[in-house]
Amino acid sequence: MAEKKPYYLFYVILVGPKNSGNVGAVARAMMNFDVENLYLVNPCELDTVCYARAMHATKILDNAKIFTCFDDAIKNLDYLVATSSIESKTDKRHLRNPLLLEDFSEKIVDVQGKIGLVFGREDYGLFNEEIAACDIMLKIPTSESYPSLNLSHAVTVVLYSMYLRKASIPKRRRPMGSLEKHKLYEFFGQLLDAVDYPPHKKEHTKIMFKRIMGRAMPSKWEFHTLMGVFSKTLGKIKRKETKK
Amino acid sequence: MAEKKPYYLFYVILVGPKNSGNVGAVARAMMNFDVENLYLVNPCELDTVCYARAMHATKILDNAKIFTCFDDAIKNLDYLVATSSIESKTDKRHLRNPLLLEDFSEKIVDVQGKIGLVFGREDYGLFNEEIAACDIMLKIPTSESYPSLNLSHAVTVVLYSMYLRKASIPKRRRPMGSLEKHKLYEFFGQLLDAVDYPPHKKEHTKIMFKRIMGRAMPSKWEFHTLMGVFSKTLGKIKRKETKK
């Protein structure tokens, strides 16, 4: 039994859902694909319409955690996945540079810990700062003429895709956890500071690094190796500076 | 361009939908995945709720064909795919013996013609005679504890799965068409008659054959070969009978 259990646990996070029927439909889809944890950030009222649409999944609604602040909702999760139908054609491309859903679900079997699947508002999706807080950005392949999925449809497709992979979980390496991840990002930020990176480019570059790591999903071993490199680099820079 | 165009065209057929919001949500999902043709058999009224849920896909609702009889809806389609969340544990197993969605979408690239994706009522699904009329039965992998998907979620998952395959269509063989298929089934029926197959088992066995062929999706060449075998077999039986 313990062997078969996945090392990851999904959390569905709806940010600012406005339509209570959608929230209910999401709960039903979660139960259809064995996902239990629902986090709601500033949601609409979970009214009778919501409960009716949830059908047999009312327990998921009863147990949903409600937050008033996005940062509170995500702080205990190890890995954050943003979803959006909007792809960037501007200079924010690193922010919204997406990974295709199928490529992600193939990789997800390697991840350990609490994985937050973040879905935005029905009308505006996720804000840039919310996307920036996520490790990767996911794109569900859809029609170019009408890419925007209904909220509960988007959740359904993502959960279905993950559910398919669960059946055949290969031998797993130990990927880095939440603390390690933040250390790695922090070190990279320190490195940018240390090399006098142009301040106005810094944020984008940090996000780009986050995205690359997000897609790469480094193992614990790789994390330590990376940190070693950063640490050596930083050490070198600082030593040179004190020599001057 | 012509090279890239798939040889198949999807038709979404909703049988007896009761919830107008679901019908609208299905139309939206269809447009999200570039499917245009909606057939409705004895649907609920397509009211303002339906049109609101369709969002930008109202044209699909406007162009939907409405039928009062299931047989009329399917008669011009080449290949029929039933969906159901119910798997049989009774003697009707041939009827509901399903193919998993992913296995089907991998094969669908080989099919030519008009493909009807048939979805049943929100409460009762498809009746046995409707499932029997279809070439194959599709199963969307879902939780054992709550397998029943919302209607528009089921359509979304099926269309998403098909949409993914369309991107990379391999070299295609020419599968048998509607007429050939019916000839093959008819010949098989004749064969059962010719061998004095127990009458009470005949219907189930015919459906089983239909299912096997449905999963196998024979090419035109395979069809002719099969027909040759049947023809030779039937000829042999009849010659023996006249000799007696």
mmCIF file of C-alpha atoms in Angstrom, chain B residues 146-232:
data_model
loop_
_atom_site.group_PDB
_atom_site.id
_atom_site.type_symbol
_atom_site.label_atom_id
_atom_site.label_comp_id
_atom_site.label_asym_id
_atom_site.label_seq_id
_atom_site.Cartn_x
_atom_site.Cartn_y
_atom_site.Cartn_z
ATOM 1 C CA TYR B 146 -17.667 8.705 -7.449
ATOM 2 C CA PRO B 147 -17.331 7.824 -11.134
ATOM 3 C CA SER B 148 -20.197 9.886 -12.534
ATOM 4 C CA LEU B 149 -18.995 13.051 -14.263
ATOM 5 C CA ASN B 150 -21.163 16.054 -14.926
ATOM 6 C CA LEU B 151 -22.390 15.948 -18.557
ATOM 7 C CA SER B 152 -20.407 18.952 -19.780
ATOM 8 C CA HIS B 153 -17.327 17.729 -17.886
ATOM 9 C CA ALA B 154 -17.561 14.377 -19.666
ATOM 10 C CA VAL B 155 -17.816 16.101 -23.058
ATOM 11 C CA THR B 156 -14.897 18.383 -22.145
ATOM 12 C CA VAL B 157 -12.606 15.514 -21.180
ATOM 13 C CA VAL B 158 -13.433 13.510 -24.319
ATOM 14 C CA LEU B 159 -12.969 16.492 -26.651
ATOM 15 C CA TYR B 160 -9.746 17.497 -24.903
ATOM 16 C CA SER B 161 -8.361 14.003 -25.312
ATOM 17 C CA MET B 162 -9.226 13.997 -29.041
ATOM 18 C CA TYR B 163 -7.899 17.528 -29.499
ATOM 19 C CA LEU B 164 -4.497 16.516 -28.150
ATOM 20 C CA ARG B 165 -4.116 13.771 -30.747
ATOM 21 C CA LYS B 166 -5.116 15.970 -33.670
ATOM 22 C CA ALA B 167 -1.906 17.960 -33.310
ATOM 23 C CA SER B 168 0.206 14.991 -34.318
ATOM 24 C CA ILE B 169 -1.630 12.922 -36.885
ATOM 25 C CA PRO B 170 0.525 10.090 -38.182
ATOM 26 C CA LYS B 171 0.301 8.512 -41.618
ATOM 27 C CA ARG B 172 -3.151 7.137 -41.901
ATOM 28 C CA ARG B 173 -4.486 3.921 -43.351
ATOM 29 C CA ARG B 174 -7.901 3.874 -44.971
ATOM 30 C CA PRO B 175 -10.353 2.394 -42.484
ATOM 31 C CA MET B 176 -13.585 0.840 -43.594
ATOM 32 C CA GLY B 177 -16.563 3.163 -43.993
ATOM 33 C CA SER B 178 -20.136 3.025 -42.756
ATOM 34 C CA LEU B 179 -21.495 0.815 -45.556
ATOM 35 C CA GLU B 180 -18.639 -1.663 -45.276
ATOM 36 C CA LYS B 181 -19.041 -1.791 -41.518
ATOM 37 C CA HIS B 182 -22.718 -2.647 -41.793
ATOM 38 C CA LYS B 183 -21.985 -5.288 -44.435
ATOM 39 C CA LEU B 184 -19.447 -6.855 -42.129
ATOM 40 C CA TYR B 185 -21.866 -6.929 -39.194
ATOM 41 C CA GLU B 186 -24.587 -8.304 -41.438
ATOM 42 C CA PHE B 187 -22.321 -11.063 -42.708
ATOM 43 C CA PHE B 188 -21.453 -11.953 -39.158
ATOM 44 C CA GLY B 189 -25.166 -12.153 -38.352
ATOM 45 C CA GLN B 190 -25.659 -14.405 -41.382
ATOM 46 C CA LEU B 191 -22.854 -16.564 -40.153
ATOM 47 C CA LEU B 192 -24.492 -16.937 -36.737
ATOM 48 C CA ASP B 193 -27.717 -17.907 -38.458
ATOM 49 C CA ALA B 194 -25.910 -20.353 -40.712
ATOM 50 C CA VAL B 195 -24.282 -22.132 -37.791
ATOM 51 C CA ASP B 196 -27.563 -22.393 -35.867
ATOM 52 C CA TYR B 197 -26.270 -20.250 -33.109
ATOM 53 C CA PRO B 198 -28.552 -20.345 -30.027
ATOM 54 C CA PRO B 199 -31.101 -17.617 -30.707
ATOM 55 C CA HIS B 200 -31.114 -16.259 -27.135
ATOM 56 C CA LYS B 201 -27.352 -15.643 -27.293
ATOM 57 C CA LYS B 202 -27.292 -14.165 -30.759
ATOM 58 C CA GLU B 203 -27.844 -10.498 -29.934
ATOM 59 C CA HIS B 204 -25.106 -10.393 -27.306
ATOM 60 C CA THR B 205 -22.662 -12.109 -29.584
ATOM 61 C CA LYS B 206 -23.373 -9.713 -32.418
ATOM 62 C CA ILE B 207 -22.720 -6.805 -30.109
ATOM 63 C CA MET B 208 -19.526 -8.413 -28.936
ATOM 64 C CA PHE B 209 -18.363 -8.690 -32.525
ATOM 65 C CA LYS B 210 -19.280 -5.046 -33.101
ATOM 66 C CA ARG B 211 -17.219 -4.091 -30.058
ATOM 67 C CA ILE B 212 -14.212 -6.077 -31.147
ATOM 68 C CA MET B 213 -14.306 -4.521 -34.596
ATOM 69 C CA GLY B 214 -14.962 -1.138 -33.025
ATOM 70 C CA ARG B 215 -11.754 -1.400 -31.038
ATOM 71 C CA ALA B 216 -9.825 -2.893 -33.918
ATOM 72 C CA MET B 217 -10.978 -0.278 -36.454
ATOM 73 C CA PRO B 218 -10.185 -2.408 -39.490
ATOM 74 C CA SER B 219 -8.806 -0.876 -42.651
ATOM 75 C CA LYS B 220 -10.524 -1.244 -46.017
ATOM 76 C CA TRP B 221 -8.056 -3.965 -46.886
ATOM 77 C CA GLU B 222 -8.783 -5.812 -43.632
ATOM 78 C CA PHE B 223 -12.490 -5.401 -44.266
ATOM 79 C CA HIS B 224 -12.219 -7.051 -47.655
ATOM 80 C CA THR B 225 -10.129 -9.841 -46.211
ATOM 81 C CA LEU B 226 -12.628 -10.426 -43.408
ATOM 82 C CA MET B 227 -15.510 -10.373 -45.843
ATOM 83 C CA GLY B 228 -13.663 -12.886 -47.982
ATOM 84 C CA VAL B 229 -13.354 -15.202 -44.996
ATOM 85 C CA PHE B 230 -17.021 -14.839 -44.089
ATOM 86 C CA SER B 231 -18.066 -15.301 -47.668
ATOM 87 C CA LYS B 232 -15.998 -18.473 -48.022
#
